[in-house]
Amino acid sequence: MFKKQFQLAAIAILAVMLVMSGCGKSTDNNANNNGGSNNAGTNAGGAAGTKDITVNAENWKFDQTDIKLNVGDTVNLTLKNTSGNHGLEIPDLKINIKDGETAKFTVDKAGTYEFVCSIMCGTGHADMKGKITVS
């Protein structure tokens, strides 16, 4: 009887630990942080260039929801989770990154590209979205 109770307790503890491991805070320290400004991709000069953009994700929002770029910009887009487990997908550009990953791409066409959280993260998941405007 004691052995069976011990086994059940051990299984329950392992299950709780497994669930909690997906809810922890990321400790990735990415050097490409732009301070959380909402216009991280803005280039005041109007010329194409390289943009290092870090989007921080937490439950249930991105710190940047309106990124501005110029046609021809090369972008290093990094996702950093500050709470929860999130991904960042830009469907029209076929980009999908997870915590700590960087996507490098060049925007060659003007337009508005929506991005969303690509990992189901809870009740506020549908609100995790933003846009990239390329002019």
mmCIF file of C-alpha atoms in Angstrom:
data_model
loop_
_atom_site.group_PDB
_atom_site.id
_atom_site.type_symbol
_atom_site.label_atom_id
_atom_site.label_comp_id
_atom_site.label_asym_id
_atom_site.label_seq_id
_atom_site.Cartn_x
_atom_site.Cartn_y
_atom_site.Cartn_z
ATOM 1 C CA MET A 1 0.000 0.000 0.000
ATOM 2 C CA PHE A 2 2.762 2.446 0.967
ATOM 3 C CA LYS A 3 4.695 1.603 -2.203
ATOM 4 C CA LYS A 4 1.665 2.352 -4.396
ATOM 5 C CA GLN A 5 1.041 5.701 -2.631
ATOM 6 C CA PHE A 6 4.710 6.610 -3.053
ATOM 7 C CA GLN A 7 4.572 5.805 -6.777
ATOM 8 C CA LEU A 8 1.430 7.896 -7.247
ATOM 9 C CA ALA A 9 2.979 10.815 -5.355
ATOM 10 C CA ALA A 10 6.154 10.597 -7.458
ATOM 11 C CA ILE A 11 4.147 10.555 -10.693
ATOM 12 C CA ALA A 12 2.072 13.536 -9.540
ATOM 13 C CA ILE A 13 5.197 15.518 -8.646
ATOM 14 C CA LEU A 14 6.808 14.750 -12.013
ATOM 15 C CA ALA A 15 3.635 15.785 -13.841
ATOM 16 C CA VAL A 16 3.505 19.108 -11.983
ATOM 17 C CA MET A 17 7.199 19.740 -12.705
ATOM 18 C CA LEU A 18 6.665 19.011 -16.397
ATOM 19 C CA VAL A 19 3.726 21.420 -16.633
ATOM 20 C CA MET A 20 5.560 24.155 -14.715
ATOM 21 C CA SER A 21 8.672 23.900 -16.901
ATOM 22 C CA GLY A 22 6.649 25.265 -19.832
ATOM 23 C CA CYS A 23 5.481 28.276 -17.804
ATOM 24 C CA GLY A 24 8.835 29.553 -16.591
ATOM 25 C CA LYS A 25 10.582 32.785 -17.417
ATOM 26 C CA SER A 26 13.142 32.768 -20.174
ATOM 27 C CA THR A 27 16.687 33.569 -19.129
ATOM 28 C CA ASP A 28 17.952 34.295 -22.624
ATOM 29 C CA ASN A 29 19.927 37.546 -22.592
ATOM 30 C CA ASN A 30 19.818 38.802 -26.155
ATOM 31 C CA ALA A 31 22.070 41.750 -26.903
ATOM 32 C CA ASN A 32 19.854 43.044 -29.732
ATOM 33 C CA ASN A 33 17.294 44.641 -27.428
ATOM 34 C CA ASN A 34 16.123 48.014 -28.646
ATOM 35 C CA GLY A 35 14.613 49.098 -25.342
ATOM 36 C CA GLY A 36 11.025 48.197 -26.185
ATOM 37 C CA SER A 37 10.268 51.186 -28.367
ATOM 38 C CA ASN A 38 7.207 50.808 -30.565
ATOM 39 C CA ASN A 39 8.988 52.214 -33.602
ATOM 40 C CA ALA A 40 12.027 49.971 -33.429
ATOM 41 C CA GLY A 41 12.295 49.624 -37.185
ATOM 42 C CA THR A 42 11.989 53.287 -38.058
ATOM 43 C CA ASN A 43 14.825 54.669 -40.139
ATOM 44 C CA ALA A 44 14.691 58.471 -40.017
ATOM 45 C CA GLY A 45 16.962 58.816 -43.056
ATOM 46 C CA GLY A 46 14.588 56.973 -45.381
ATOM 47 C CA ALA A 47 17.353 54.827 -46.886
ATOM 48 C CA ALA A 48 17.412 51.056 -46.760
ATOM 49 C CA GLY A 49 19.689 49.550 -44.134
ATOM 50 C CA THR A 50 20.072 46.776 -41.595
ATOM 51 C CA LYS A 51 17.678 46.769 -38.657
ATOM 52 C CA ASP A 52 18.227 44.740 -35.494
ATOM 53 C CA ILE A 53 14.818 44.378 -33.874
ATOM 54 C CA THR A 54 14.027 42.449 -30.706
ATOM 55 C CA VAL A 55 10.392 41.833 -29.865
ATOM 56 C CA ASN A 56 9.776 40.950 -26.226
ATOM 57 C CA ALA A 57 6.778 38.707 -25.556
ATOM 58 C CA GLU A 58 4.982 38.275 -22.271
ATOM 59 C CA ASN A 59 1.583 36.959 -21.245
ATOM 60 C CA TRP A 60 -0.360 38.187 -23.345
ATOM 61 C CA LYS A 61 1.252 40.882 -25.419
ATOM 62 C CA PHE A 62 4.197 41.878 -27.554
ATOM 63 C CA ASP A 63 6.104 44.988 -26.479
ATOM 64 C CA GLN A 64 6.061 46.198 -30.091
ATOM 65 C CA THR A 65 2.924 46.139 -32.175
ATOM 66 C CA ASP A 66 3.717 48.705 -34.898
ATOM 67 C CA ILE A 67 7.113 48.251 -36.549
ATOM 68 C CA LYS A 68 8.050 50.522 -39.455
ATOM 69 C CA LEU A 69 10.554 49.543 -42.158
ATOM 70 C CA ASN A 70 11.686 50.754 -45.555
ATOM 71 C CA VAL A 71 11.651 48.718 -48.765
ATOM 72 C CA GLY A 72 15.070 47.100 -49.077
ATOM 73 C CA ASP A 73 15.770 46.943 -45.330
ATOM 74 C CA THR A 74 17.537 43.828 -44.129
ATOM 75 C CA VAL A 75 16.050 42.814 -40.792
ATOM 76 C CA ASN A 76 17.419 40.703 -37.960
ATOM 77 C CA LEU A 77 14.232 39.977 -36.006
ATOM 78 C CA THR A 78 14.693 38.295 -32.624
ATOM 79 C CA LEU A 79 12.003 37.044 -30.265
ATOM 80 C CA LYS A 80 12.642 37.155 -26.530
ATOM 81 C CA ASN A 81 10.099 35.720 -24.098
ATOM 82 C CA THR A 82 9.955 37.603 -20.805
ATOM 83 C CA SER A 83 7.110 35.460 -19.435
ATOM 84 C CA GLY A 84 5.328 32.419 -20.767
ATOM 85 C CA ASN A 85 6.066 30.479 -23.934
ATOM 86 C CA HIS A 86 5.481 32.340 -27.200
ATOM 87 C CA GLY A 87 6.409 32.309 -30.860
ATOM 88 C CA LEU A 88 6.262 35.021 -33.508
ATOM 89 C CA GLU A 89 4.875 34.292 -36.952
ATOM 90 C CA ILE A 90 4.634 36.597 -39.967
ATOM 91 C CA PRO A 91 2.509 34.451 -42.305
ATOM 92 C CA ASP A 92 2.913 36.621 -45.432
ATOM 93 C CA LEU A 93 6.717 36.477 -45.114
ATOM 94 C CA LYS A 94 6.759 32.782 -44.124
ATOM 95 C CA ILE A 95 8.629 33.576 -40.899
ATOM 96 C CA ASN A 96 8.033 31.689 -37.660
ATOM 97 C CA ILE A 97 10.505 32.028 -34.768
ATOM 98 C CA LYS A 98 10.548 30.870 -31.171
ATOM 99 C CA ASP A 99 12.165 32.309 -28.039
ATOM 100 C CA GLY A 100 15.795 33.237 -28.629
ATOM 101 C CA GLU A 101 15.651 32.676 -32.384
ATOM 102 C CA THR A 102 16.481 35.315 -34.988
ATOM 103 C CA ALA A 103 15.035 35.525 -38.493
ATOM 104 C CA LYS A 104 17.072 37.415 -41.076
ATOM 105 C CA PHE A 105 15.135 38.692 -44.065
ATOM 106 C CA THR A 106 14.976 41.550 -46.551
ATOM 107 C CA VAL A 107 11.704 43.342 -47.205
ATOM 108 C CA ASP A 108 11.406 43.931 -50.931
ATOM 109 C CA LYS A 109 7.788 45.003 -51.211
ATOM 110 C CA ALA A 110 5.825 47.821 -49.572
ATOM 111 C CA GLY A 111 2.806 46.798 -47.566
ATOM 112 C CA THR A 112 1.508 45.856 -44.152
ATOM 113 C CA TYR A 113 2.495 42.483 -42.721
ATOM 114 C CA GLU A 114 0.672 41.210 -39.651
ATOM 115 C CA PHE A 115 2.430 39.112 -37.023
ATOM 116 C CA VAL A 116 0.895 36.889 -34.357
ATOM 117 C CA CYS A 117 1.883 34.617 -31.497
ATOM 118 C CA SER A 118 2.346 31.164 -33.017
ATOM 119 C CA ILE A 119 2.226 29.156 -29.769
ATOM 120 C CA MET A 120 -1.084 28.784 -27.937
ATOM 121 C CA CYS A 121 -0.336 30.553 -24.661
ATOM 122 C CA GLY A 122 -3.643 30.928 -22.848
ATOM 123 C CA THR A 123 -6.704 33.124 -22.660
ATOM 124 C CA GLY A 124 -5.078 36.243 -24.126
ATOM 125 C CA HIS A 125 -3.449 34.420 -27.063
ATOM 126 C CA ALA A 126 -5.744 35.959 -29.689
ATOM 127 C CA ASP A 127 -4.693 39.463 -28.577
ATOM 128 C CA MET A 128 -1.005 38.830 -29.292
ATOM 129 C CA LYS A 129 -0.617 40.497 -32.669
ATOM 130 C CA GLY A 130 1.010 43.430 -34.361
ATOM 131 C CA LYS A 131 1.975 44.781 -37.754
ATOM 132 C CA ILE A 132 5.031 45.649 -39.771
ATOM 133 C CA THR A 133 4.535 48.535 -42.174
ATOM 134 C CA VAL A 134 6.968 48.718 -45.082
ATOM 135 C CA SER A 135 7.083 51.911 -47.155
#
